[in-house]
XYZ file of C-alpha atoms in Angstrom:
475
model
C 0.000 0.000 0.000
C 1.097 3.596 -0.493
C 0.347 6.561 1.737
C -0.444 9.956 0.241
C -0.198 13.536 1.428
C -0.994 16.840 -0.194
C 2.545 17.230 -1.498
C 3.979 13.774 -2.176
C 3.329 10.038 -2.321
C 5.011 7.610 0.030
C 6.106 4.239 -1.247
C 5.242 1.196 0.854
C 8.310 -0.299 2.513
C 7.517 -3.662 0.912
C 7.820 -2.083 -2.559
C 11.336 -0.687 -2.087
C 14.184 -1.880 -4.308
C 17.680 -0.526 -5.132
C 16.727 0.766 -8.596
C 14.003 3.037 -7.243
C 14.820 6.714 -7.868
C 14.387 9.218 -5.006
C 11.835 7.276 -2.926
C 9.870 8.835 -0.077
C 8.760 6.543 2.758
C 6.773 6.922 5.945
C 6.548 4.789 9.061
C 6.364 4.636 12.821
C 9.627 4.143 14.728
C 9.520 0.809 16.593
C 13.194 0.554 17.595
C 16.254 2.788 17.881
C 19.873 2.596 19.035
C 22.110 5.149 20.700
C 24.657 7.245 18.785
C 28.123 5.684 18.570
C 31.443 6.964 17.268
C 34.046 5.010 15.283
C 37.544 5.907 14.025
C 37.373 7.235 10.478
C 39.714 5.095 8.350
C 39.861 7.741 5.625
C 40.693 10.569 8.020
C 43.125 9.303 10.634
C 42.528 10.911 14.035
C 38.856 11.764 13.390
C 35.635 9.870 14.053
C 32.485 9.047 12.135
C 29.203 8.703 13.987
C 26.236 6.441 13.432
C 22.919 5.268 14.825
C 20.156 3.081 13.446
C 16.419 2.741 13.830
C 13.601 0.544 12.578
C 10.386 1.816 10.961
C 7.154 0.005 10.195
C 4.272 0.834 7.842
C 2.181 -2.340 7.925
C 1.507 -5.319 10.195
C 3.841 -7.504 8.126
C 6.591 -5.140 7.028
C 9.354 -3.136 8.703
C 12.893 -2.162 7.721
C 16.143 -1.011 9.341
C 17.513 2.470 8.662
C 21.180 3.403 9.156
C 22.699 6.867 9.286
C 26.386 7.858 9.182
C 27.992 11.290 9.289
C 29.451 14.106 11.337
C 28.855 14.019 15.092
C 26.826 17.239 15.046
C 24.508 15.976 12.308
C 24.068 12.484 13.730
C 23.361 13.639 17.296
C 20.919 16.280 16.092
C 19.098 13.748 13.914
C 18.962 11.171 16.698
C 17.554 13.660 19.194
C 14.806 14.761 16.784
C 12.645 11.648 17.308
C 12.025 8.747 19.674
C 10.468 5.293 19.552
C 6.751 5.759 18.924
C 7.156 8.806 16.651
C 5.991 8.856 13.032
C 8.719 9.882 10.574
C 8.986 10.576 6.875
C 12.242 9.898 5.019
C 12.936 11.600 1.728
C 15.436 10.153 -0.731
C 17.094 7.398 1.302
C 19.506 5.027 -0.419
C 18.098 1.493 -0.743
C 20.767 -1.185 -0.260
C 20.724 -4.970 -0.024
C 21.258 -6.414 3.465
C 24.367 -8.415 4.280
C 22.346 -11.346 5.590
C 23.364 -13.078 8.807
C 26.313 -10.756 9.393
C 24.050 -7.728 9.566
C 21.267 -9.379 11.557
C 23.741 -10.411 14.238
C 23.604 -6.869 15.623
C 20.377 -5.446 14.138
C 16.704 -6.392 14.401
C 15.703 -9.181 12.037
C 13.383 -7.715 9.382
C 11.269 -9.265 6.595
C 12.887 -6.919 4.056
C 15.811 -7.918 1.856
C 16.982 -4.323 2.014
C 18.021 -1.593 4.406
C 17.889 2.192 4.086
C 20.870 4.534 4.340
C 20.446 8.196 5.251
C 22.890 10.768 3.889
C 23.275 14.267 5.309
C 23.659 15.716 1.829
C 20.867 13.860 0.080
C 18.264 12.654 2.601
C 15.759 14.383 4.868
C 14.109 12.907 7.962
C 11.091 14.672 9.449
C 8.829 13.844 12.340
C 5.128 13.993 11.572
C 2.375 14.926 13.952
C 0.381 11.883 14.954
C -2.754 13.860 14.145
C -1.616 14.044 10.517
C -0.900 10.325 10.273
C -3.141 7.459 9.401
C -4.254 5.887 12.687
C -3.242 2.523 11.207
C 0.399 3.573 11.597
C 0.033 4.251 15.320
C -1.781 0.953 15.871
C 1.362 -0.824 14.621
C 3.109 0.148 17.867
C 1.065 -2.537 19.635
C 1.889 -5.410 17.269
C 4.936 -7.549 18.160
C 7.473 -8.051 15.386
C 7.693 -11.765 16.207
C 5.062 -14.491 16.403
C 3.066 -13.557 19.540
C 3.125 -17.230 20.600
C 6.921 -17.462 20.257
C 8.152 -16.493 23.700
C 9.487 -17.936 26.937
C 7.620 -17.507 30.187
C 9.745 -16.107 32.992
C 9.285 -19.376 34.863
C 10.675 -21.315 31.891
C 13.768 -19.114 31.799
C 14.300 -19.501 35.531
C 13.712 -23.264 35.439
C 16.117 -23.839 32.535
C 18.707 -21.681 34.252
C 22.241 -21.843 32.939
C 21.260 -23.989 29.948
C 19.857 -20.799 28.402
C 22.892 -18.665 29.295
C 23.717 -16.358 26.370
C 20.608 -17.256 24.342
C 18.619 -14.682 22.356
C 14.879 -15.130 22.839
C 11.505 -13.394 23.216
C 9.748 -12.511 26.461
C 6.135 -11.584 27.246
C 5.743 -10.167 30.747
C 4.185 -7.478 32.916
C 6.124 -4.647 34.541
C 6.415 -4.932 38.322
C 8.737 -1.960 38.920
C 10.979 0.459 37.017
C 14.257 1.430 38.650
C 15.853 4.837 38.613
C 18.503 5.289 35.874
C 22.020 4.936 37.281
C 24.887 6.935 35.776
C 28.571 5.999 35.885
C 31.965 6.564 34.255
C 33.754 3.599 32.681
C 37.442 2.818 33.125
C 38.185 4.474 29.769
C 36.374 7.689 30.878
C 33.196 7.100 28.876
C 29.825 7.959 30.367
C 27.407 5.101 30.864
C 23.927 4.525 32.231
C 21.873 1.583 33.404
C 18.268 0.939 34.388
C 16.825 -2.235 35.852
C 13.182 -3.202 35.378
C 11.521 -6.009 37.321
C 9.096 -8.156 35.305
C 6.503 -10.701 36.382
C 3.948 -13.125 34.944
C 1.853 -16.071 36.116
C 5.010 -18.149 36.629
C 7.490 -15.742 38.224
C 6.947 -12.663 40.398
C 10.310 -10.910 40.020
C 12.607 -11.181 37.013
C 15.162 -8.456 36.129
C 15.631 -7.040 32.636
C 18.444 -4.507 32.244
C 18.605 -1.548 29.862
C 22.018 -0.069 29.025
C 21.103 2.344 26.227
C 19.368 5.694 26.489
C 16.513 4.780 24.138
C 15.316 1.730 26.085
C 15.829 3.546 29.400
C 13.584 6.393 28.247
C 10.996 3.914 27.005
C 11.073 2.064 30.332
C 10.428 5.275 32.260
C 7.037 5.519 30.514
C 5.881 2.117 31.782
C 3.382 2.030 34.636
C 4.128 -0.726 37.174
C 1.426 -3.403 37.455
C -0.427 -1.913 34.473
C 2.011 -2.297 31.545
C 2.714 -5.475 29.552
C 5.672 -5.747 27.161
C 6.661 -8.144 24.403
C 10.461 -7.934 24.133
C 11.787 -9.630 21.007
C 15.406 -10.763 20.839
C 16.617 -10.038 24.353
C 19.690 -11.816 25.651
C 19.347 -13.911 28.797
C 22.283 -14.691 31.052
C 22.971 -16.322 34.372
C 24.081 -13.687 36.883
C 26.641 -15.426 39.120
C 26.686 -12.552 41.614
C 22.919 -12.687 42.229
C 22.615 -16.386 41.433
C 19.676 -15.844 39.077
C 18.783 -15.444 35.428
C 18.518 -11.942 33.945
C 17.573 -10.456 30.576
C 19.358 -7.633 28.746
C 18.102 -5.265 26.051
C 20.561 -5.367 23.125
C 20.831 -3.677 19.715
C 18.642 -6.411 18.153
C 15.847 -5.933 20.678
C 12.488 -4.411 19.761
C 10.068 -3.858 22.637
C 6.321 -3.671 22.021
C 4.461 -1.916 24.828
C 0.966 -3.199 25.674
C 0.752 -5.613 22.724
C -2.679 -6.316 21.275
C -2.527 -10.101 21.175
C -4.535 -12.924 22.707
C -1.529 -13.967 24.799
C -1.080 -10.446 26.156
C -4.791 -10.235 26.990
C -4.440 -13.330 29.175
C -1.593 -11.617 30.998
C -3.618 -8.407 31.371
C -6.369 -10.483 32.998
C -3.821 -11.961 35.397
C -2.618 -8.459 36.301
C -6.181 -7.355 36.939
C -6.972 -10.329 39.158
C -3.729 -10.217 41.121
C -4.027 -6.471 41.680
C -7.638 -6.487 42.923
C -6.529 -6.891 46.512
C -3.771 -4.350 46.003
C -6.243 -1.801 44.637
C -8.561 -2.277 47.594
C -5.582 -1.969 49.925
C -4.568 1.281 48.239
C -8.105 2.600 48.626
C -8.115 1.790 52.338
C -4.642 3.323 52.621
C -5.821 6.552 51.002
C -8.798 6.717 53.340
C -6.733 5.981 56.432
C -4.122 8.512 55.362
C -6.692 11.261 55.457
C -7.569 10.355 59.064
C -3.980 10.289 60.357
C -3.536 12.689 63.254
C -0.295 14.508 62.490
C 0.087 15.464 66.143
C 0.733 11.817 66.955
C 3.768 11.791 64.620
C 6.789 13.060 66.571
C 9.799 10.998 65.444
C 12.265 12.993 63.334
C 14.578 11.302 60.835
C 17.236 12.243 58.379
C 16.994 10.665 54.935
C 20.001 8.490 55.729
C 18.466 7.249 58.992
C 15.219 6.481 57.225
C 16.879 4.377 54.527
C 18.927 2.506 57.132
C 15.815 1.768 59.169
C 14.037 0.436 56.090
C 16.957 -1.868 55.279
C 16.838 -3.256 58.824
C 13.119 -4.034 58.663
C 13.691 -7.651 57.525
C 10.983 -7.267 54.904
C 8.271 -6.459 57.442
C 5.415 -4.501 55.846
C 4.678 -2.278 58.853
C 4.748 1.394 57.838
C 7.043 3.976 59.416
C 5.593 7.392 60.249
C 7.883 10.329 60.842
C 9.093 13.825 60.049
C 11.901 15.035 57.789
C 13.221 18.582 57.836
C 14.350 18.896 54.246
C 13.329 20.344 50.941
C 11.708 19.290 47.698
C 14.578 18.918 45.227
C 12.525 17.744 42.229
C 9.028 19.024 41.417
C 8.181 18.631 37.728
C 4.805 20.408 37.500
C 5.378 22.928 34.711
C 6.526 20.772 31.810
C 3.550 18.542 31.065
C 0.292 18.720 33.027
C -0.632 15.162 32.034
C 2.332 13.888 34.063
C 0.970 15.227 37.359
C -2.810 14.969 36.953
C -4.592 11.686 36.420
C -8.186 10.495 36.173
C -9.077 8.123 38.994
C -11.977 5.746 39.373
C -14.562 6.988 41.869
C -15.154 3.425 43.059
C -11.649 2.068 43.730
C -9.605 5.295 43.261
C -7.232 3.486 40.869
C -5.827 5.325 37.856
C -8.067 5.065 34.775
C -6.481 3.828 31.555
C -5.981 6.928 29.402
C -6.222 5.122 26.061
C -9.393 3.126 26.694
C -10.967 5.467 29.277
C -11.777 2.452 31.453
C -10.867 1.440 34.967
C -8.422 -1.454 34.944
C -9.860 -2.982 38.101
C -13.569 -2.142 38.185
C -14.462 -3.162 34.622
C -15.684 -0.998 31.789
C -16.294 2.279 33.580
C -15.982 5.202 31.195
C -14.066 8.289 32.321
C -16.920 10.760 32.658
C -17.616 13.050 35.571
C -19.942 10.515 37.208
C -17.430 7.681 37.439
C -14.040 9.407 37.617
C -12.413 12.438 39.159
C -9.218 14.368 38.440
C -6.512 14.208 41.065
C -2.936 15.320 41.567
C -0.534 12.412 41.110
C 2.957 13.863 41.615
C 6.301 12.196 42.276
C 8.779 14.437 44.102
C 12.292 13.993 45.475
C 12.974 14.936 49.116
C 16.495 15.955 50.117
C 18.283 16.883 53.311
C 21.959 17.169 54.291
C 22.313 13.353 54.377
C 20.835 12.343 51.029
C 17.775 12.140 48.790
C 14.598 10.090 48.980
C 13.444 9.610 45.392
C 9.926 9.296 43.921
C 7.871 10.276 46.968
C 4.129 10.286 46.395
C 2.365 13.653 46.709
C -1.273 13.266 45.766
C -4.882 14.302 46.083
C -5.788 16.776 48.848
C -2.269 16.692 50.333
C -0.898 17.945 47.007
C -3.545 20.667 46.884
C -2.553 21.843 50.388
C 1.148 21.814 49.469
C 0.687 23.674 46.179
C -1.897 26.036 47.613
C -4.429 25.456 44.840
C -7.044 22.935 43.807
C -6.460 20.629 40.861
C -9.099 22.513 38.873
C -7.392 25.857 39.582
C -4.059 24.356 38.575
C -5.490 23.313 35.215
C -6.241 26.961 34.412
C -2.662 28.125 35.126
C -0.409 29.134 32.248
C 3.005 27.489 32.087
C 4.668 30.628 33.508
C 2.415 30.524 36.578
C 3.087 26.814 37.095
C 6.823 27.510 36.914
C 6.493 30.330 39.444
C 4.531 28.016 41.737
C 7.240 25.378 41.459
C 9.966 27.802 42.509
C 7.941 28.920 45.521
C 8.357 25.398 46.904
C 11.564 24.078 45.348
C 14.635 24.037 47.627
C 12.762 25.705 50.489
C 13.338 24.136 53.916
C 10.119 22.334 54.832
C 8.656 20.217 57.598
C 7.498 17.051 55.889
C 5.324 14.391 57.509
C 5.522 11.035 55.787
C 4.448 7.432 55.806
C 6.886 4.965 54.281
C 6.466 1.266 53.524
C 8.509 -1.415 51.830
C 7.091 -1.944 48.334
C 8.783 -4.198 45.733
C 6.453 -2.752 43.080
C 7.586 0.817 43.771
C 10.498 2.153 41.726
C 12.868 2.590 44.673
C 11.609 -0.326 46.765
C 10.326 2.191 49.335
C 6.927 3.789 48.885
C 6.857 7.169 50.622
C 3.530 8.974 50.972
C 3.739 12.624 51.966
C 1.099 13.394 54.610
C 1.933 17.083 54.955
C 4.519 19.468 53.525
C 4.730 23.030 54.801
C 7.530 25.577 55.110
C 9.448 24.885 58.300
C 9.877 27.278 61.182
C 13.541 28.433 60.932
C 14.274 27.873 64.628
C 12.625 24.466 64.660
C 14.502 23.425 61.502
C 17.821 24.651 62.946
C 17.278 22.617 66.092
C 16.658 19.526 64.017
C 19.853 20.067 62.025
C 21.818 20.429 65.247
C 20.497 17.065 66.331
C 18.536 18.376 69.312
C 15.350 16.674 68.224
C 16.592 13.958 65.897
C 14.998 10.627 66.620
C 17.553 8.065 67.701
C 16.977 4.955 65.628
C 16.999 1.869 67.865
C 17.940 -1.251 65.943
């Protein structure tokens, strides 16, 4: 099939061949690698840069695209789009693939060809999703491999070291998404790493590790206990240090988020059933939180003391209530309103699925004013002189009290006013009441609910810093 626009025709990827003059193609990006530099053999002492991505324009057809050039051009091109974006490519060079040699490091595609992008001859543009055929966007939810061709997490664990080093497919739900970790390698290169915990009917905690920026960014968009992924061509290895099997995202990997397959639907049903009790628990927790008498909370902690206490809890689920004299060090409320405001079900208070407008746990309840309500849903970082507590939950009426406005008032604010509001609170010494519990499904392993956050009295805060009122943690 061929797509048309008001200015040009786009050739279907399945119709490409090397003798085609100045083709224009369109597709949705389903995979992408990071930018890499290599020594330029023609110009000793200089480097050439490259990255690749994979585009799809039909359920059965997708193709790899490679780009080489100057660092400035390659980095700029790479940063102009992400996985999930629709792109148009004008005048790429169509080349035959090098068979097994090429597919050793790149996604396996049904095409006999690949596309090369030249700075001097080709143009890559992102296209608004509103301008694209909705059929293109629906391709993001179709796995590139047979949806029945995958290993359960239990199978991988049971087979253990016999699968060490194998490349295979995985269908699983997301249990938790870790914070990206940054480091410097021995040869002074910057690196990053993010660990995601997966689960299914056969295994409740299985790590998959992302080393590249593209998969790390994709992982940060996944919602724990609500997202299912089909990861094609991941590498599994036996981790001797942890004595368990792990999976790793590699350059061949293509991850399909929330796949629309029968097998994924079975897993979605499992998530729904297994989370019913968790949703009811969260509802009771929200209700009990509102009735907490702050005057009964007197123990003061530093962030360091709090983390140490949590590590010494031996996995006990009992919550810890306390006070931190610190400040909000991350409050992202001015960039994208949709990140901090969510529709919740009026029955169970769980977040409503934005795509389907239905409650994941109460059945087909549409998101209208009678069955849902808008609520703040903000993750903030809390910092004091001993460290930082990441991804603390500031929500509902507590968030309204902290921000000094209702959620409906906030929705009317211009971006400049939201930014001004952020800086009224950011890095200001505050008295923060909290409830913290161990939670394997939470990104940091510790789920911290803020019960109150108000600017601290200077004298009171100074006394806490001097240790006059710091709670002594008894082990």
